[in-house]
Structures are given as C-alpha cells and as structure tokens.
Amino acid sequence: MPAPIRLRELIRTIRTARTQAEEREMIQKECAAIRSSFREEDNTYRCRNVAKLLYMHMLGYPAHFGQLECLKLIASQKFTDKRIGYLGAMLLLDERQDVHLLMTNCIKNDLNHSTQYVQGLALCTLGCMGSSEMCRDLAGEVEKLLKTSNSYLRKKAALCAVHVIRKVPELMEMFLPATKNLLSEKNHGVLHTSVVLLTEMCERSPDMLAHFRKLVPQLVRILKNLIMSGYSPEHDVSGISDPFLQVRILRLLRILGKGDDDSSEAMNDILAQVATNTETSKNVGNAILYETVLTIMDIKSESGLRVLAINILGRFLLNNDKNIRYVALTSLLKTVQTDHNAVQRHRSTIVDCLKDLDVSIKRRAMELSFALVNGNNIRGMMKELLYFLDSCDPEFKADCASGVFLAAEKYAPSKRWHIDTIMRVLTTAGSYVRDDSVPNLIQLITNSVEMHAYTVQRLYKALLDDISQQPLVQVASWCIGEYGDLLVSGQCEEEEPIQVTEDEVLDVLEGLLVSNLSTPVTRGYALTAIMKLSTRFTSVNRIKKVVSIYGSSIDVELQQRAVEYNALFKKYDHMRPALLERMPIMEKTASNGPTEIVQTNGETEPSVVEAKHPPPVTQPTNQANDLLDLLGGNDVVPVIQNTVSTKPASAGGELLDLLGDLSLSGGTSPAPAPSVPTSQPSFFLDGLTSQPLFNDIAAAGIPPMTAYNKNGLKIDFTFERANPNPNIAVITIHASNSTEADMTDFVFQAAVPKTFQLQLLSPSSNVVPALNQGTVTQVIRVLNPQKQQLRMRIKLTYTHKGSAVQDLAEVNNFPPQSWQ
Amino acid sequence: MFMRFLLLFSRQGKLRLQKWFTPLTDREKKKVIRDMMMLVLARPARSCNFLQWRDLKIVYKRWYASLYFCAGLEDHDNELLALEVLHRYVELLDKYFGNVCELDIIFNFEKAYFILDEFLMEGEILETSKVAVGVSLEEADTLQETMEEYMSKPAY
C-alpha cells in the first residue's frame, strides 16, 4: 500500500478542481482511500489521514467515520498524534455523541502528563467540548491544576474551570479554595483568566458575589498599576498596557459594585482616573472608555462621575469612527431612562445621526430620538423625525410611523398640530402604518370637535391627490361620511375653505369604490360613508342608486352592507336619520399611556371632552349591538347607555329587607374626581423594537379591598370600570375558605341603596374549597348614575361541617374611585 | 461568555476556520454560517463593523481584500474590545507565518487552530501577551516529531 498523500498535496489537488462535481469526485476518492487505511489500523499515517479528513470536513463533507480514529490518536504517545487527535475531537465530536465519553480516560491521563503541552491540550479540549459527565469526572483534576505554580497550566485550568462551572453549576463550590490567591499572580495570562473565573462565579451566585466583594481594593490596585506603569512591550497595545485585562477588571468591578455603596465608593477614584486619562485616538483606548462608562452607569456612582460618563458618550457621538458612534448610541439608549436630562443635552447630535449613511447607526439614532421626545422639544423633534420618515429605508418606516404616533399622542402641543402630524405620516408612509392606527386616528378626530371642518377638508384634499395609501383613504372616507356637510358648506376656520359640491364629494367616494387600488376594507368604508351622507346631503337619489348597485356585488361584505342599507331606504326609512346621525364622542378602549394628557405648550385649546378622565380601562364588556354592526367595523365603541337588566329573580323580596337600614339620601356629594396623573416619559423603547406598540395595560386604577373576613370565609372585591359607561362599576367577588372543610351550597347576595341598580351574574360555583385551594368568583354590576357613595349590604349562606351558616354584613369601605 | 463563535470565510463564501464556543448541532452550525456569510458579505464598504442578529451582537472585520472574520458576542459584551481581539489574532498569525496571507491559512489550517487555541478558550482570552503565545507555539512545535523520527519510533 503506497503512503497516503500528504495533507498539503491533497489541498492543492482539491483546489485545482474547476467544478463542484469534480471536487466531490476527488473527495470521494480520497475518503475511500482513507477509510481503507483506517480499516488496516495503520498507525503511521493515521495522523495524516485524520488531518486530511478535517480539511474535507471544513469544506462541508461528512467526516464522522473519523471520530474513533481521533480517539486512537489521542491515546497515542506521539505529540503530533495527540495534537491532531485533540483537534479532531474538538471539530468532529460533541457531547451529543456517546463516543466522546471514551475520551474521558485519555484526558485524565493527559492531565497528569509530564509534558505541560500535553496537559495543555487536554485542558483545552475539556474546556472546549467537555460534557457535563466528563466535567463531573474530571473536575478534581482541573482543580488540582488550578493550584499549580506553572502559570501556563494555571491559566488554562482557570478557563477550563469556567467551562466546568457553566456545564455543572453545582461544582462551583469546589473551586473556591483555589481562588484564594489567584489575584496575587504576576503573570497577566493567569490574572486575566482568574478575573474571568471570578466574574463567572459572581454572576452565578449571590453568595459568591458577597464573598468576593472584599477583592475590590485588590482589583483597584491592579488596575491602577496597569495604568500608571511604564511601557511594557509584552503587553502594550498602541501605548496602553494590557487593555484586555483592564476591560475585564472593569467588568468585574461593575458586577461587584452594583447595588453596593461601599464597593462603589472604593472604585470611584480609579474610574474617574481611567475615564480622564485614557488615550482616545485609537480604538483600543475607546474600548476601555466604553467599558468604564458602562461600569460607571451600573454601579452607585456619584452624580459627577455619571455626568462625566455621559459626556464621554457625547464625545463618542462626534467621533469620526462609525463603530464608536454606534456604540455610543447603544449605550445612551440603555441610560436614557435613568439619566434622561443628561442625555437630553446631546439631543442635537443624536438627531444628526439620523442622517448618517450607516444603517445600524440610523436605527439606533431613531430609537434614541423617540426616547428623548418630551413636551418641550416635541415640535423640533417631530420635524426631524418626519423628515427622517420621508427619506428612510422601508425597513424603518413601520417602526418610525408607530413611534411618531405614540409621541404625538403623548406630547401634542395642540389638536391641530396632532392632526397635521398624523396626516403627514399617512401621506408619506401610509402603507407602512399599523392596522390599529386607523381606528385610533378616527377616535382622535371625533374628539377634536372644533377641528372637524378643518380635518375633513384636509383629508378630502389628500384624497384628490392620491388614493393609493389605504389607511389614509379609510380615515378620509370615514370623515367625509361623518362630516361631509361641513365640507360642502365651507365652514373651515383654520384655513381657506374650499368650494366643493355634493356631487364632487360623491364622485370621489364612488371613485374609491371602483378603483383597483382600494382594498375590500376600504370599499366597505367608502360605501358606509356614502350611506351616511344620505342624511347630510340632499342628493339622496344618487346615493340610493349607488347602494342598490352594490346589492349584487361579488364581495360578500359589500353586498351585505348594501342590502342592509337598501332596506334602510325602503322599509326602515323612518329609522334612517337616527341611525346615521353624527357619532358621539368616543372613549378610548385601550392605549399605551395616559391618553387624556395634552400638554399645551403656549397654545391654549378648549379641551372639549377631556372632562371625564376614567383611569386606563380594560376591554369593553358590552354586547355586540346590531346597530353597531350596521354602522361600520370600527374597534372603538361609542358611548351608549347600557340598560342594566333587572335583578335576578333569586334575589327577590329578601333583599328589600336587607335594604332596611341603608339611608337613601346618602352622604355628602362625592369628592372631586382624583387629579389627573401627570405623564411620565414612559418606557417607549420596550415597544419599539419587536413588539406591537399599542399594548394594553392592565386596569390598575382601583385597588381591591376585603369586604368580609369572618370564620374562615374571606370575600375580596376587585374592581373594573365598565366601558363604555363610567357610571357602571363592575365588581368581582372572590370568596376563599381557609378552614379545613369545604363550604357547600354557598350563596352570595347583595343589596344597595335605592339610587343604585344592581345586577348579579351567576357565580363560578357554589362550593368554596377548603384550605384556600380555590375561590368562587361572581360578578356584580352596580349602576351609579348619581355618583353617590357606594354602600352595600351582603348576605352569605353556606353549609359548613354539616350545619347551615348565615351571616349579614355591611360593606362601607369601597375605595372612592369605584363610585366616582 | 465573551464569544459564542468565531468564523473565518472568504469573499466567495468558502469557510476557512470555524470555532464554536457553545454546543450546537451540525444543522444549527450550518445555519449560522450561512446567515453570517449572507449578512456580512452584503454589507456596504464603509459601514460600521457591528450588526444585530437574533439576540447576538455580530462583530466582523474585513482583512485584506478577501477574508472576513466574524464573531458572535452576547449582549453585554464590549464590541470595541472584540475588534481588538480579532486584530490580535491576525497579529499572532502574522508573527507565526511571517506576513500571513489567505493561502497560509488554507494550507496550514491546523496551525491556525493551534494558534487560536493558545489565544482563546471557552470564548475568553487565555493569554494577553503576544510574546507568551509565540513562545508556547514554538515550544509545542518542537515537540512535534519530524517524519523520520516519527517513522523510526516503534508504533504501539
């Protein structure tokens, strides 16, 4: 058998292949030769063959048949064999193959080998792909080597220990004694790996963290020596001594100083020193500064130091190097919540970064800009952001549009500005806005009563220009349907009113219906708008014709609407005016942040509907109303008086008895509504990256209360506001039983004073399980139109341990928000 | 962890080195390699060296005309330092091979791995001194038997 070809020759040959097929052929031929060589158990050339196999593996070809051969190489006495064998093990084997466990014994032997380079190979391989079983078996050996005085082995053992800890965290304790004097080493390799080991231990265990806090002075000293020491050729990088070690120490200091005053104070000086003395002309200096800034921001540093850190970031922003600008933006993003004012100072630089050519930088700058928007800078910022929206790549448009909406909603200085801004977004990035922006905008427009004429006029003009952007078209058609009369009568005060006839308006709407650009949803909006105009315009016949045509539309949705509207013209014409009258002001169902806050900035606007400020509410509980179906598919629900059904029959005459003592005139008039909370810069960024922006927030307005707690039975009340009617409080009772026996046949009854109306829905069950294993819930709806102080008498009956129990109680401690 | 993986590939999409510091299946590895090549090779010339991919920060560096280094870092890692790490590895290669070029790495890939294993381990830096790494490599190389020695020693 001739000697197998050498590795380099094989590589050369394979590289001459001109096609993929040719290469594959060569590889297959060589693999066959290698396989037969393995079968012959040829020790001499095994190393060469495995090396070739590894090369072919890197090209992407299968090499699993070489796994066992790697093990044989590792077991060999020759260093060359071991080197290739261990490399092969790291490349071809992993913990998923059982074969790897066969290595354990070899590694164990090699860890005790007389040659440090063999020991090094073993440590390296164990630290690279050692499975948890292997780590458990060999941890003791690693620990031994961690205590050796040989620095070459010690540093490898330290990182191997890190791997062991990552794989088997319970073994962390056993390495603790060995860490005792790791930091007194002079060798930088050992120091660095020791710091890594300590960091890993501190990150995983709060006890370890507390234990190692005492190392802070030593770490500070080491860092100081590095900075102050003269030139050391061995560790120098562009004039800085061992930047890798410096950064690692800074990171460990960060972890040790976090949340701890004493440690933070001990490191204040060194941090200030590093921050001011580090050379910033090269990347390496900036890497250290970057780490320093991160550390300063994380620990309990004094405010002067924090300002210094943010200023460093500000300087980074002006750096020519893109990488540094990117890193600055990322860090500022992390600190903008906690040090908002300091970051604000760099706002103009940040906004300039919006114009950067680099995509990564633009994205960070956009996110940061949104985080910096507040009531004072909204106008300027919005101008820049809208300009950005115009010119940015499509990948940004959706996020940017959502951000603009959110910011406008929170900080709009005036209604007109708000509407103008939204219109600008819809016209420039209309196809990228999210679906819920249409109903949100409609709700906003409805609430700005005095702007109706202006809004409908602007929307109409936008429609004349362009009907391709669906969200814009949908909002526009809805508005024209509602306020078409204002449009035609030319009532606009804000700008020059345009002259438009009824026919022209209907032309536009009909144009939407037939246009290929309109989606079915848009068509639905247009048809409904036309229908609404039948009560606002005089040319009813034309509208009737349009509606009847669509009665035979292929689109089922459109057809249904048209048929119903037709019926409205024929049989139900008497109902038509009432049904199609102007929509009342709508309440917002769910939003991200306090919607009712409008910070006026100079301009005073008569705030029309902002009188009632219900706390943020949950989804509406009302039933689907047929009328609403007819009038369009908006998510927002108009305020309609919910007729509360009469009390259930079971709570018949008995309750009137309960009412006996409750005085009806009530107490004093309710206290004024709680003051509106001022807006805080909310956590914008959470929404901007991957989740939808308009998240619901839980109703946290009204605190729960305990209504009854006796004999082991506890009844808690939790509250919700029933939207749309704020006069209705929805109370859910939670009954729990802490005794050892169940309470069966549990019945809860309640009575309220005459000015209230009560509705009791059915309970979840009538057994309250023992030992708090479950609760019985039941919903009570209380209508309180006169906003009187809520009081209630409750009667509880249940069977407990064989005997019937009955109890009466008064509930007076309702929180004020539940009835105001 | 500092690095999750380190890849070296050519502009034509040929892998020259792959070091994984976390256990991944072959399939997952192939996916990462594909994605990295796609993302990095598509970057315009003068962009910044960082990008975001899944939950990792990717640091890449173009070296000479045709070779790319690509490392995946975790969220809390220092990207600027990662650039220094990549730079240091190139220096080590350069010192060992003497004016290193891509062909050196192709024909001596196993040595590239040996050098890497003296510099990084478990995704962390093992040795911060260039000199020390050079010395260990030299000494280990002398332990490698020449072919004659190899042939003349008795096989087990």
Short mmCIF file of N, CA and C in Angstrom, two decimals, chain A residues 291-416:
data_model
loop_
_atom_site.label_atom_id
_atom_site.label_comp_id
_atom_site.label_asym_id
_atom_site.label_seq_id
_atom_site.Cartn_x
_atom_site.Cartn_y
_atom_site.Cartn_z
N GLU A 291 -16.03 50.54 28.30
CA GLU A 291 -16.28 49.66 29.43
C GLU A 291 -16.38 50.47 30.72
N THR A 292 -15.56 51.50 30.83
CA THR A 292 -15.61 52.34 32.02
C THR A 292 -16.97 53.01 32.14
N VAL A 293 -17.45 53.54 31.03
CA VAL A 293 -18.76 54.19 31.06
C VAL A 293 -19.83 53.22 31.50
N LEU A 294 -19.80 51.99 30.95
CA LEU A 294 -20.80 51.01 31.34
C LEU A 294 -20.73 50.72 32.83
N THR A 295 -19.51 50.65 33.35
CA THR A 295 -19.36 50.38 34.77
C THR A 295 -19.90 51.54 35.60
N ILE A 296 -19.53 52.77 35.22
CA ILE A 296 -19.99 53.92 35.98
C ILE A 296 -21.51 53.94 36.05
N MET A 297 -22.14 53.65 34.92
CA MET A 297 -23.60 53.75 34.89
C MET A 297 -24.27 52.66 35.70
N ASP A 298 -23.59 51.54 35.87
CA ASP A 298 -24.24 50.43 36.55
C ASP A 298 -24.10 50.46 38.07
N ILE A 299 -22.98 51.01 38.54
CA ILE A 299 -22.79 50.98 40.00
C ILE A 299 -23.40 52.24 40.60
N LYS A 300 -23.27 52.33 41.92
CA LYS A 300 -23.83 53.51 42.59
C LYS A 300 -22.80 54.62 42.61
N SER A 301 -22.57 55.19 41.45
CA SER A 301 -21.53 56.20 41.38
C SER A 301 -22.11 57.56 41.73
N GLU A 302 -21.23 58.49 42.11
CA GLU A 302 -21.74 59.81 42.43
C GLU A 302 -22.09 60.55 41.15
N SER A 303 -22.93 61.56 41.29
CA SER A 303 -23.53 62.16 40.09
C SER A 303 -22.49 62.79 39.19
N GLY A 304 -21.43 63.35 39.78
CA GLY A 304 -20.39 63.95 38.96
C GLY A 304 -19.79 62.94 38.00
N LEU A 305 -19.59 61.75 38.52
CA LEU A 305 -19.00 60.69 37.70
C LEU A 305 -19.96 60.28 36.59
N ARG A 306 -21.24 60.24 36.92
CA ARG A 306 -22.23 59.86 35.91
C ARG A 306 -22.27 60.87 34.79
N VAL A 307 -22.20 62.13 35.17
CA VAL A 307 -22.22 63.16 34.13
C VAL A 307 -20.99 63.02 33.25
N LEU A 308 -19.87 62.73 33.88
CA LEU A 308 -18.64 62.51 33.12
C LEU A 308 -18.83 61.39 32.12
N ALA A 309 -19.46 60.32 32.58
CA ALA A 309 -19.68 59.17 31.70
C ALA A 309 -20.54 59.56 30.50
N ILE A 310 -21.60 60.27 30.76
CA ILE A 310 -22.49 60.63 29.65
C ILE A 310 -21.80 61.58 28.71
N ASN A 311 -20.96 62.42 29.25
CA ASN A 311 -20.22 63.32 28.37
C ASN A 311 -19.24 62.57 27.49
N ILE A 312 -18.66 61.52 28.05
CA ILE A 312 -17.78 60.69 27.22
C ILE A 312 -18.59 60.12 26.05
N LEU A 313 -19.77 59.66 26.36
CA LEU A 313 -20.63 59.12 25.30
C LEU A 313 -20.96 60.20 24.29
N GLY A 314 -21.19 61.40 24.80
CA GLY A 314 -21.48 62.51 23.90
C GLY A 314 -20.32 62.78 22.97
N ARG A 315 -19.10 62.66 23.52
CA ARG A 315 -17.91 62.88 22.67
C ARG A 315 -17.79 61.76 21.65
N PHE A 316 -18.14 60.56 22.10
CA PHE A 316 -18.12 59.43 21.17
C PHE A 316 -19.01 59.71 19.96
N LEU A 317 -20.13 60.37 20.24
CA LEU A 317 -21.07 60.62 19.16
C LEU A 317 -20.47 61.49 18.07
N LEU A 318 -19.47 62.27 18.43
CA LEU A 318 -18.88 63.17 17.45
C LEU A 318 -17.65 62.56 16.80
N ASN A 319 -17.31 61.35 17.22
CA ASN A 319 -16.11 60.71 16.70
C ASN A 319 -16.28 60.36 15.24
N ASN A 320 -15.18 60.41 14.51
CA ASN A 320 -15.25 60.07 13.10
C ASN A 320 -15.52 58.61 12.86
N ASP A 321 -15.08 57.81 13.82
CA ASP A 321 -15.19 56.37 13.66
C ASP A 321 -16.63 55.92 13.85
N LYS A 322 -17.16 55.25 12.82
CA LYS A 322 -18.55 54.82 12.89
C LYS A 322 -18.81 53.88 14.04
N ASN A 323 -17.87 52.99 14.27
CA ASN A 323 -18.08 51.99 15.32
C ASN A 323 -18.31 52.66 16.65
N ILE A 324 -17.55 53.71 16.88
CA ILE A 324 -17.65 54.39 18.17
C ILE A 324 -18.97 55.13 18.27
N ARG A 325 -19.43 55.69 17.16
CA ARG A 325 -20.72 56.38 17.20
C ARG A 325 -21.81 55.36 17.50
N TYR A 326 -21.72 54.21 16.85
CA TYR A 326 -22.72 53.18 17.06
C TYR A 326 -22.77 52.75 18.52
N VAL A 327 -21.60 52.52 19.07
CA VAL A 327 -21.51 52.06 20.44
C VAL A 327 -22.06 53.13 21.40
N ALA A 328 -21.80 54.39 21.07
CA ALA A 328 -22.31 55.48 21.90
C ALA A 328 -23.82 55.50 21.90
N LEU A 329 -24.40 55.36 20.72
CA LEU A 329 -25.85 55.39 20.64
C LEU A 329 -26.45 54.23 21.41
N THR A 330 -25.84 53.05 21.29
CA THR A 330 -26.36 51.90 22.01
C THR A 330 -26.31 52.14 23.51
N SER A 331 -25.21 52.69 24.00
CA SER A 331 -25.10 52.91 25.44
C SER A 331 -26.05 53.99 25.91
N LEU A 332 -26.20 55.05 25.13
CA LEU A 332 -27.12 56.11 25.53
C LEU A 332 -28.54 55.57 25.62
N LEU A 333 -28.85 54.65 24.72
CA LEU A 333 -30.16 54.03 24.74
C LEU A 333 -30.40 53.34 26.08
N LYS A 334 -29.34 52.71 26.59
CA LYS A 334 -29.50 52.00 27.86
C LYS A 334 -29.64 52.96 29.02
N THR A 335 -29.04 54.14 28.91
CA THR A 335 -29.05 55.02 30.07
C THR A 335 -30.12 56.09 30.01
N VAL A 336 -30.86 56.15 28.93
CA VAL A 336 -31.76 57.28 28.76
C VAL A 336 -32.89 57.27 29.79
N GLN A 337 -33.24 56.09 30.30
CA GLN A 337 -34.31 56.07 31.30
C GLN A 337 -33.83 56.69 32.59
N THR A 338 -32.62 56.30 33.00
CA THR A 338 -32.16 56.72 34.33
C THR A 338 -31.56 58.11 34.34
N ASP A 339 -30.91 58.49 33.27
CA ASP A 339 -30.24 59.80 33.27
C ASP A 339 -30.77 60.65 32.14
N HIS A 340 -32.05 60.80 32.12
CA HIS A 340 -32.72 61.42 30.98
C HIS A 340 -32.19 62.81 30.68
N ASN A 341 -32.06 63.63 31.70
CA ASN A 341 -31.65 65.01 31.45
C ASN A 341 -30.26 65.11 30.86
N ALA A 342 -29.37 64.28 31.38
CA ALA A 342 -28.00 64.32 30.87
C ALA A 342 -27.97 63.94 29.40
N VAL A 343 -28.76 62.96 29.04
CA VAL A 343 -28.76 62.54 27.64
C VAL A 343 -29.41 63.61 26.77
N GLN A 344 -30.38 64.32 27.30
CA GLN A 344 -31.05 65.37 26.53
C GLN A 344 -30.07 66.39 26.00
N ARG A 345 -29.03 66.61 26.76
CA ARG A 345 -28.06 67.63 26.35
C ARG A 345 -27.41 67.30 25.03
N HIS A 346 -27.42 66.03 24.68
CA HIS A 346 -26.77 65.64 23.43
C HIS A 346 -27.78 65.40 22.32
N ARG A 347 -28.96 65.94 22.55
CA ARG A 347 -30.04 65.63 21.62
C ARG A 347 -29.72 66.02 20.19
N SER A 348 -29.16 67.19 19.99
CA SER A 348 -28.97 67.63 18.61
C SER A 348 -27.98 66.74 17.88
N THR A 349 -26.96 66.26 18.59
CA THR A 349 -26.01 65.35 17.95
C THR A 349 -26.70 64.05 17.57
N ILE A 350 -27.53 63.60 18.48
CA ILE A 350 -28.23 62.34 18.23
C ILE A 350 -29.12 62.48 17.02
N VAL A 351 -29.81 63.62 16.94
CA VAL A 351 -30.72 63.81 15.81
C VAL A 351 -29.93 63.89 14.51
N ASP A 352 -28.72 64.46 14.58
CA ASP A 352 -27.89 64.49 13.38
C ASP A 352 -27.56 63.09 12.90
N CYS A 353 -27.44 62.16 13.84
CA CYS A 353 -27.10 60.79 13.45
C CYS A 353 -28.20 60.14 12.62
N LEU A 354 -29.38 60.73 12.65
CA LEU A 354 -30.46 60.21 11.81
C LEU A 354 -30.07 60.31 10.34
N LYS A 355 -29.19 61.25 10.05
CA LYS A 355 -28.83 61.45 8.65
C LYS A 355 -27.59 60.64 8.27
N ASP A 356 -27.10 59.85 9.20
CA ASP A 356 -25.91 59.05 8.93
C ASP A 356 -26.19 58.06 7.80
N LEU A 357 -25.15 57.69 7.11
CA LEU A 357 -25.35 56.77 6.00
C LEU A 357 -25.48 55.33 6.46
N ASP A 358 -24.96 55.06 7.64
CA ASP A 358 -24.90 53.68 8.08
C ASP A 358 -26.23 53.23 8.66
N VAL A 359 -26.67 52.07 8.19
CA VAL A 359 -27.99 51.58 8.59
C VAL A 359 -28.07 51.30 10.08
N SER A 360 -27.04 50.66 10.64
CA SER A 360 -27.07 50.32 12.06
C SER A 360 -27.16 51.58 12.91
N ILE A 361 -26.41 52.60 12.49
CA ILE A 361 -26.41 53.84 13.27
C ILE A 361 -27.77 54.53 13.17
N LYS A 362 -28.33 54.51 11.97
CA LYS A 362 -29.63 55.17 11.81
C LYS A 362 -30.68 54.56 12.72
N ARG A 363 -30.66 53.24 12.81
CA ARG A 363 -31.68 52.59 13.63
C ARG A 363 -31.54 52.97 15.09
N ARG A 364 -30.31 52.93 15.57
CA ARG A 364 -30.09 53.30 16.97
C ARG A 364 -30.50 54.75 17.21
N ALA A 365 -30.14 55.60 16.26
CA ALA A 365 -30.45 57.03 16.43
C ALA A 365 -31.96 57.23 16.47
N MET A 366 -32.68 56.48 15.66
CA MET A 366 -34.14 56.61 15.65
C MET A 366 -34.71 56.22 17.00
N GLU A 367 -34.27 55.06 17.51
CA GLU A 367 -34.80 54.60 18.79
C GLU A 367 -34.50 55.59 19.89
N LEU A 368 -33.28 56.11 19.88
CA LEU A 368 -32.89 57.05 20.92
C LEU A 368 -33.67 58.35 20.79
N SER A 369 -33.88 58.80 19.56
CA SER A 369 -34.63 60.05 19.37
C SER A 369 -36.02 59.95 19.95
N PHE A 370 -36.67 58.83 19.71
CA PHE A 370 -38.01 58.68 20.27
C PHE A 370 -37.98 58.70 21.78
N ALA A 371 -36.93 58.12 22.35
CA ALA A 371 -36.85 58.11 23.81
C ALA A 371 -36.66 59.50 24.37
N LEU A 372 -36.12 60.41 23.57
CA LEU A 372 -35.82 61.74 24.07
C LEU A 372 -36.96 62.74 23.87
N VAL A 373 -37.97 62.35 23.13
CA VAL A 373 -39.05 63.30 22.87
C VAL A 373 -39.78 63.62 24.15
N ASN A 374 -39.99 64.90 24.41
CA ASN A 374 -40.84 65.27 25.55
C ASN A 374 -41.62 66.52 25.19
N GLY A 375 -42.39 66.99 26.15
CA GLY A 375 -43.29 68.10 25.87
C GLY A 375 -42.60 69.35 25.39
N ASN A 376 -41.35 69.53 25.78
CA ASN A 376 -40.67 70.76 25.41
C ASN A 376 -40.09 70.74 24.01
N ASN A 377 -39.64 69.56 23.59
CA ASN A 377 -38.94 69.55 22.31
C ASN A 377 -39.75 68.92 21.21
N ILE A 378 -41.02 68.65 21.48
CA ILE A 378 -41.82 67.85 20.55
C ILE A 378 -41.86 68.45 19.15
N ARG A 379 -42.00 69.77 19.05
CA ARG A 379 -42.13 70.33 17.71
C ARG A 379 -40.87 70.13 16.89
N GLY A 380 -39.75 70.50 17.50
CA GLY A 380 -38.49 70.37 16.77
C GLY A 380 -38.17 68.93 16.43
N MET A 381 -38.33 68.08 17.42
CA MET A 381 -38.01 66.66 17.23
C MET A 381 -38.89 66.07 16.14
N MET A 382 -40.16 66.42 16.19
CA MET A 382 -41.07 65.82 15.23
C MET A 382 -40.72 66.24 13.82
N LYS A 383 -40.27 67.46 13.67
CA LYS A 383 -39.87 67.91 12.34
C LYS A 383 -38.76 67.01 11.80
N GLU A 384 -37.76 66.78 12.66
CA GLU A 384 -36.65 65.93 12.24
C GLU A 384 -37.11 64.51 11.96
N LEU A 385 -37.96 64.00 12.84
CA LEU A 385 -38.39 62.61 12.68
C LEU A 385 -39.26 62.44 11.46
N LEU A 386 -40.08 63.42 11.16
CA LEU A 386 -40.90 63.31 9.95
C LEU A 386 -40.04 63.37 8.72
N TYR A 387 -39.03 64.21 8.77
CA TYR A 387 -38.11 64.27 7.65
C TYR A 387 -37.41 62.93 7.46
N PHE A 388 -37.05 62.33 8.60
CA PHE A 388 -36.43 61.01 8.56
C PHE A 388 -37.38 59.99 7.96
N LEU A 389 -38.63 60.06 8.37
CA LEU A 389 -39.64 59.13 7.86
C LEU A 389 -39.75 59.23 6.35
N ASP A 390 -39.69 60.44 5.85
CA ASP A 390 -39.77 60.64 4.41
C ASP A 390 -38.68 59.90 3.68
N SER A 391 -37.46 60.02 4.23
CA SER A 391 -36.32 59.61 3.43
C SER A 391 -35.72 58.27 3.84
N CYS A 392 -36.24 57.62 4.85
CA CYS A 392 -35.55 56.43 5.33
C CYS A 392 -35.91 55.20 4.51
N ASP A 393 -35.17 54.11 4.79
CA ASP A 393 -35.44 52.86 4.09
C ASP A 393 -36.76 52.27 4.56
N PRO A 394 -37.39 51.48 3.71
CA PRO A 394 -38.66 50.89 4.08
C PRO A 394 -38.60 50.08 5.38
N GLU A 395 -37.44 49.49 5.68
CA GLU A 395 -37.39 48.66 6.89
C GLU A 395 -37.63 49.48 8.15
N PHE A 396 -37.42 50.77 8.06
CA PHE A 396 -37.62 51.61 9.25
C PHE A 396 -39.02 52.19 9.33
N LYS A 397 -39.70 52.24 8.20
CA LYS A 397 -40.89 53.10 8.15
C LYS A 397 -41.96 52.70 9.15
N ALA A 398 -42.20 51.39 9.28
CA ALA A 398 -43.28 50.98 10.17
C ALA A 398 -42.99 51.40 11.60
N ASP A 399 -41.77 51.11 12.05
CA ASP A 399 -41.42 51.47 13.42
C ASP A 399 -41.45 52.97 13.62
N CYS A 400 -40.95 53.68 12.64
CA CYS A 400 -40.89 55.13 12.78
C CYS A 400 -42.29 55.71 12.84
N ALA A 401 -43.17 55.21 11.97
CA ALA A 401 -44.53 55.74 11.96
C ALA A 401 -45.20 55.49 13.31
N SER A 402 -45.05 54.27 13.81
CA SER A 402 -45.66 53.98 15.11
C SER A 402 -45.09 54.88 16.19
N GLY A 403 -43.80 55.09 16.14
CA GLY A 403 -43.17 55.95 17.14
C GLY A 403 -43.71 57.37 17.07
N VAL A 404 -43.88 57.85 15.86
CA VAL A 404 -44.40 59.21 15.68
C VAL A 404 -45.80 59.32 16.28
N PHE A 405 -46.62 58.33 15.99
CA PHE A 405 -47.99 58.37 16.52
C PHE A 405 -47.98 58.42 18.03
N LEU A 406 -47.17 57.56 18.60
CA LEU A 406 -47.14 57.48 20.05
C LEU A 406 -46.67 58.79 20.66
N ALA A 407 -45.61 59.34 20.08
CA ALA A 407 -45.07 60.58 20.61
C ALA A 407 -46.08 61.71 20.45
N ALA A 408 -46.73 61.74 19.29
CA ALA A 408 -47.70 62.80 19.04
C ALA A 408 -48.84 62.70 20.05
N GLU A 409 -49.26 61.48 20.31
CA GLU A 409 -50.37 61.30 21.22
C GLU A 409 -50.02 61.79 22.62
N LYS A 410 -48.78 61.54 23.01
CA LYS A 410 -48.40 61.90 24.37
C LYS A 410 -48.14 63.38 24.53
N TYR A 411 -47.53 63.98 23.54
CA TYR A 411 -47.00 65.33 23.77
C TYR A 411 -47.53 66.38 22.81
N ALA A 412 -48.57 66.08 22.08
CA ALA A 412 -49.03 67.05 21.07
C ALA A 412 -49.34 68.39 21.70
N PRO A 413 -48.73 69.45 21.21
CA PRO A 413 -49.00 70.76 21.80
C PRO A 413 -50.37 71.31 21.47
N SER A 414 -50.93 70.87 20.37
CA SER A 414 -52.28 71.33 20.06
C SER A 414 -52.95 70.28 19.19
N LYS A 415 -54.27 70.35 19.17
CA LYS A 415 -55.02 69.36 18.42
C LYS A 415 -54.68 69.46 16.93
N ARG A 416 -54.59 70.69 16.48
CA ARG A 416 -54.36 70.88 15.05
C ARG A 416 -53.00 70.31 14.66
#
